[in-house]
Amino acid sequence: MITIQNNDGDRRVLLLDSPFALDESPDFPEYLFDVIFITNNSVEETKTILNGINPVTSTKCCYKPLFVAKSLKGKMGNYDEIIDGYADDWNSMDVLTAIENIINYNTLIGLAATEDPIISSYQFFIRLTRYLISRKKSILEPRLDVSASTGYVIPVFDLFYRLGAYELSDYFVFMQSMVEKGLFRASKFVNKVYLCPKCLHSHLLYIHTCPKCGQSSIQTEEVIHHFRCANVSPEHTYNFGGQLRCPKCHKVLQHIGMDYDRPAVIHTCNTCGNTFIEPQTKTLCTSCKGTFDANELIPQDFNIYEITSEGKQSIISPNIGFTIYTEFYDNYIEYNRFLSRIRLLAEQKFSGNIQGDLLVGKIWILDGEGLTTSIRPELIELVCQYFPNNKVSVSNNITYVGSVVRNYKNVGDTEEDIINFQVLLSETIRAAAGVLRAEEKICYTYMKLQGNQSTIDDFVKEMEFISQNPDDSYSPSLDNPDVVSQKPASLQDEPEI
Ligand SMILES: [Zn+2]
Ligand SMILES: [Zn+2]
Ligand SMILES: [Zn+2]
């Protein structure tokens, strides 16, 4: 059952009691309800519902107050982090007050209710941080959790990690970057731990191994030093019928500290027979099953983080996405730098220092009226991911990818690489379907530098314009994507330079 009803505070409550693909359903657009109330008394079923319907990852429920049945209080584990209250009466005073507090606070801080679907770890982190700000939770405190990936986890982050919302490596980069930017502050050091270098999990087994053969079947015994004759050898060489007797001078040993002592332990490998003082410590990761030397482990500080007041403002700002996402990609550069780079490469090409072709891909999104939409961080991020070895930049609603198709052999055959560039651009715009809103269309065209030294300015000028005849376009709302020209290597649409 799923319905929308007005509460006594004139807020529209979405009531539901079973799992429902709310974000995908056309019947309940996000503007029709202000509050979510899950009326199911089973812990497991409610958790399942919350996996899809929650105020963080659900596009339609974003930042909205959410309540579950009273009987579940104290039983929801980390899910408690995304529940605003437990109640059976959705018109009780407590519930009404909690709803007004959240909605009014979100309005006050200007937290926009509408968000795009989440397509990356960083987008998720921003969304979750915004949610925490909306609930006035500014302290991120790691807790020890035996079942959690890194041992210490911030419960609300871990809840979504288990649902596949992000990668651990992205998590650490995000935290560090937020601290560097002053948006988070490490308010208290908790512990330094060592993580698996491959998967970043913390559940490692420490194993002593033979330094010669690497096996761990090892016997350990004490070494005895007989003062009288200075013999030093393992304890078993002193054992004679229950007595300790020196194997060298044959005297019976009397009192430890008086005539002998045990200065060390010695290890013997059962596999290869090697004897050694220091075994080698190896770690076996229980998660990825990799074996590593102890000195290969990744040291990681866990801190209690606090979202700073500057952080609250920046994170809520709609522009945060742009600065955050682009910072994570080494291949993103400012447009001025991108332009000078293109000019430099063009000059290099015409002076003969580069054999090959200089290409620039341009991607843009058109709205229902055929006008370009403003830059969308998720698209830049996607392009950065699809072209990790190319420079990516943006300017005036266009996302750029630069490419030099080298031709070392100088036989004039770069066609295949150019086709690959086009194919990848076509794949990229299709992968961007999640970034697009209804009625929008994403297009690309690519330019190839031709001519000579004097045409560089024209080429650069041409970069500013979108083409009326894109090389390829894609609109997820159309059954038959508008394939204008998918004929790779057909150069007639190219600007003549
Ligand atoms: Zn002796
Ligand atoms: Zn051995
Ligand atoms: Zn591992």
Short mmCIF file of N, CA, C and O in Angstrom, two decimals, residues 416-462:
data_model
loop_
_atom_site.label_atom_id
_atom_site.label_comp_id
_atom_site.label_asym_id
_atom_site.label_seq_id
_atom_site.Cartn_x
_atom_site.Cartn_y
_atom_site.Cartn_z
N GLU A 416 42.66 4.90 -37.59
CA GLU A 416 42.09 3.98 -36.62
C GLU A 416 41.97 4.65 -35.25
O GLU A 416 40.96 4.50 -34.56
N ASP A 417 43.01 5.42 -34.86
CA ASP A 417 42.97 6.09 -33.57
C ASP A 417 41.90 7.17 -33.55
O ASP A 417 41.28 7.42 -32.52
N ILE A 418 41.69 7.81 -34.71
CA ILE A 418 40.64 8.83 -34.77
C ILE A 418 39.27 8.18 -34.60
O ILE A 418 38.41 8.67 -33.88
N ILE A 419 39.11 7.02 -35.23
CA ILE A 419 37.83 6.31 -35.09
C ILE A 419 37.63 5.90 -33.62
O ILE A 419 36.55 6.07 -33.06
N ASN A 420 38.70 5.43 -32.99
CA ASN A 420 38.59 5.05 -31.58
C ASN A 420 38.16 6.24 -30.73
O ASN A 420 37.36 6.11 -29.80
N PHE A 421 38.71 7.40 -31.04
CA PHE A 421 38.36 8.62 -30.31
C PHE A 421 36.87 8.91 -30.46
O PHE A 421 36.16 9.20 -29.50
N GLN A 422 36.37 8.76 -31.70
CA GLN A 422 34.95 9.01 -31.95
C GLN A 422 34.07 7.99 -31.24
O GLN A 422 33.05 8.35 -30.67
N VAL A 423 34.50 6.73 -31.30
CA VAL A 423 33.70 5.68 -30.67
C VAL A 423 33.59 5.94 -29.17
O VAL A 423 32.52 5.83 -28.57
N LEU A 424 34.72 6.34 -28.58
CA LEU A 424 34.72 6.60 -27.15
C LEU A 424 33.83 7.80 -26.81
O LEU A 424 33.12 7.80 -25.79
N LEU A 425 33.83 8.80 -27.68
CA LEU A 425 32.94 9.95 -27.45
C LEU A 425 31.48 9.51 -27.52
O LEU A 425 30.65 9.92 -26.70
N SER A 426 31.18 8.64 -28.50
CA SER A 426 29.81 8.12 -28.61
C SER A 426 29.42 7.33 -27.37
O SER A 426 28.30 7.46 -26.86
N GLU A 427 30.36 6.54 -26.86
CA GLU A 427 30.08 5.76 -25.65
C GLU A 427 29.87 6.69 -24.46
O GLU A 427 29.01 6.45 -23.61
N THR A 428 30.67 7.72 -24.41
CA THR A 428 30.58 8.65 -23.28
C THR A 428 29.22 9.32 -23.22
O THR A 428 28.60 9.40 -22.17
N ILE A 429 28.73 9.79 -24.37
CA ILE A 429 27.45 10.50 -24.32
C ILE A 429 26.31 9.54 -23.97
O ILE A 429 25.34 9.94 -23.36
N ARG A 430 26.47 8.28 -24.32
CA ARG A 430 25.43 7.32 -23.92
C ARG A 430 25.52 7.01 -22.43
O ARG A 430 24.51 6.85 -21.76
N ALA A 431 26.75 6.95 -21.94
CA ALA A 431 26.92 6.70 -20.50
C ALA A 431 26.39 7.87 -19.69
O ALA A 431 26.11 7.74 -18.50
N ALA A 432 26.24 9.02 -20.34
CA ALA A 432 25.77 10.22 -19.63
C ALA A 432 24.26 10.26 -19.49
O ALA A 432 23.71 11.24 -18.99
N ALA A 433 23.59 9.20 -19.90
CA ALA A 433 22.12 9.18 -19.84
C ALA A 433 21.62 9.56 -18.45
O ALA A 433 20.66 10.31 -18.31
N GLY A 434 22.33 9.07 -17.41
CA GLY A 434 21.91 9.34 -16.04
C GLY A 434 22.03 10.80 -15.65
O GLY A 434 21.46 11.24 -14.66
N VAL A 435 22.81 11.54 -16.41
CA VAL A 435 23.05 12.95 -16.10
C VAL A 435 21.93 13.82 -16.69
O VAL A 435 21.70 14.94 -16.26
N LEU A 436 21.27 13.27 -17.70
CA LEU A 436 20.30 14.07 -18.45
C LEU A 436 18.93 14.12 -17.78
O LEU A 436 18.51 13.17 -17.14
N ARG A 437 18.26 15.25 -17.97
CA ARG A 437 16.87 15.35 -17.52
C ARG A 437 15.98 15.05 -18.73
O ARG A 437 16.45 15.00 -19.87
N ALA A 438 14.71 14.87 -18.44
CA ALA A 438 13.77 14.54 -19.52
C ALA A 438 13.85 15.59 -20.63
O ALA A 438 14.08 16.77 -20.36
N GLU A 439 13.70 15.18 -21.84
CA GLU A 439 13.68 16.09 -23.00
C GLU A 439 15.06 16.62 -23.39
O GLU A 439 15.18 17.38 -24.32
N GLU A 440 16.06 16.25 -22.65
CA GLU A 440 17.39 16.77 -22.99
C GLU A 440 18.09 15.85 -23.97
O GLU A 440 17.79 14.67 -24.07
N LYS A 441 19.05 16.46 -24.66
CA LYS A 441 19.78 15.71 -25.67
C LYS A 441 21.26 16.04 -25.49
O LYS A 441 21.62 17.19 -25.27
N ILE A 442 22.09 15.01 -25.57
CA ILE A 442 23.53 15.25 -25.44
C ILE A 442 24.19 15.02 -26.80
O ILE A 442 23.83 14.09 -27.53
N CYS A 443 25.10 15.89 -27.17
CA CYS A 443 25.72 15.85 -28.49
C CYS A 443 27.23 15.92 -28.38
O CYS A 443 27.77 16.43 -27.41
N TYR A 444 27.89 15.39 -29.41
CA TYR A 444 29.32 15.66 -29.49
C TYR A 444 29.70 15.92 -30.93
O TYR A 444 29.02 15.51 -31.88
N THR A 445 30.79 16.63 -31.05
CA THR A 445 31.40 16.75 -32.36
C THR A 445 32.90 16.78 -32.10
O THR A 445 33.34 17.02 -30.97
N TYR A 446 33.69 16.45 -33.11
CA TYR A 446 35.13 16.56 -32.86
C TYR A 446 35.76 17.35 -33.99
O TYR A 446 35.25 17.38 -35.11
N MET A 447 36.84 18.01 -33.65
CA MET A 447 37.55 18.84 -34.61
C MET A 447 38.95 18.26 -34.80
O MET A 447 39.56 17.79 -33.86
N LYS A 448 39.41 18.32 -36.03
CA LYS A 448 40.78 17.87 -36.31
C LYS A 448 41.55 19.04 -36.90
O LYS A 448 41.07 19.68 -37.84
N LEU A 449 42.69 19.31 -36.34
CA LEU A 449 43.49 20.43 -36.80
C LEU A 449 44.06 20.13 -38.18
O LEU A 449 44.71 19.11 -38.38
N GLN A 450 43.76 21.05 -39.11
CA GLN A 450 44.31 20.89 -40.45
C GLN A 450 44.87 22.23 -40.88
O GLN A 450 44.73 23.22 -40.16
N GLY A 451 45.46 22.30 -42.03
CA GLY A 451 45.94 23.58 -42.56
C GLY A 451 47.38 23.83 -42.18
O GLY A 451 48.22 22.93 -42.27
N ASN A 452 47.65 25.05 -41.72
CA ASN A 452 49.03 25.41 -41.38
C ASN A 452 49.04 26.39 -40.23
O ASN A 452 48.00 26.69 -39.65
N GLN A 453 50.22 26.88 -39.91
CA GLN A 453 50.43 27.81 -38.81
C GLN A 453 49.37 28.91 -38.72
O GLN A 453 48.90 29.25 -37.64
N SER A 454 48.97 29.44 -39.87
CA SER A 454 48.08 30.61 -39.86
C SER A 454 46.64 30.25 -39.54
O SER A 454 45.81 31.13 -39.34
N THR A 455 46.33 28.96 -39.49
CA THR A 455 44.93 28.59 -39.24
C THR A 455 44.68 28.22 -37.77
O THR A 455 43.56 27.86 -37.40
N ILE A 456 45.73 28.31 -36.94
CA ILE A 456 45.56 27.94 -35.53
C ILE A 456 44.49 28.81 -34.87
O ILE A 456 43.63 28.31 -34.14
N ASP A 457 44.52 30.12 -35.15
CA ASP A 457 43.54 31.02 -34.54
C ASP A 457 42.12 30.64 -34.91
O ASP A 457 41.22 30.67 -34.07
N ASP A 458 41.94 30.27 -36.18
CA ASP A 458 40.60 29.87 -36.61
C ASP A 458 40.14 28.60 -35.88
O ASP A 458 38.98 28.48 -35.49
N PHE A 459 41.08 27.69 -35.73
CA PHE A 459 40.76 26.44 -35.04
C PHE A 459 40.31 26.73 -33.61
O PHE A 459 39.29 26.22 -33.14
N VAL A 460 41.08 27.55 -32.93
CA VAL A 460 40.76 27.89 -31.55
C VAL A 460 39.42 28.61 -31.46
O VAL A 460 38.62 28.37 -30.56
N LYS A 461 39.18 29.49 -32.43
CA LYS A 461 37.91 30.22 -32.46
C LYS A 461 36.74 29.25 -32.64
O LYS A 461 35.72 29.33 -31.95
N GLU A 462 36.94 28.31 -33.55
CA GLU A 462 35.91 27.32 -33.85
C GLU A 462 35.56 26.48 -32.61
O GLU A 462 34.43 26.01 -32.47
#
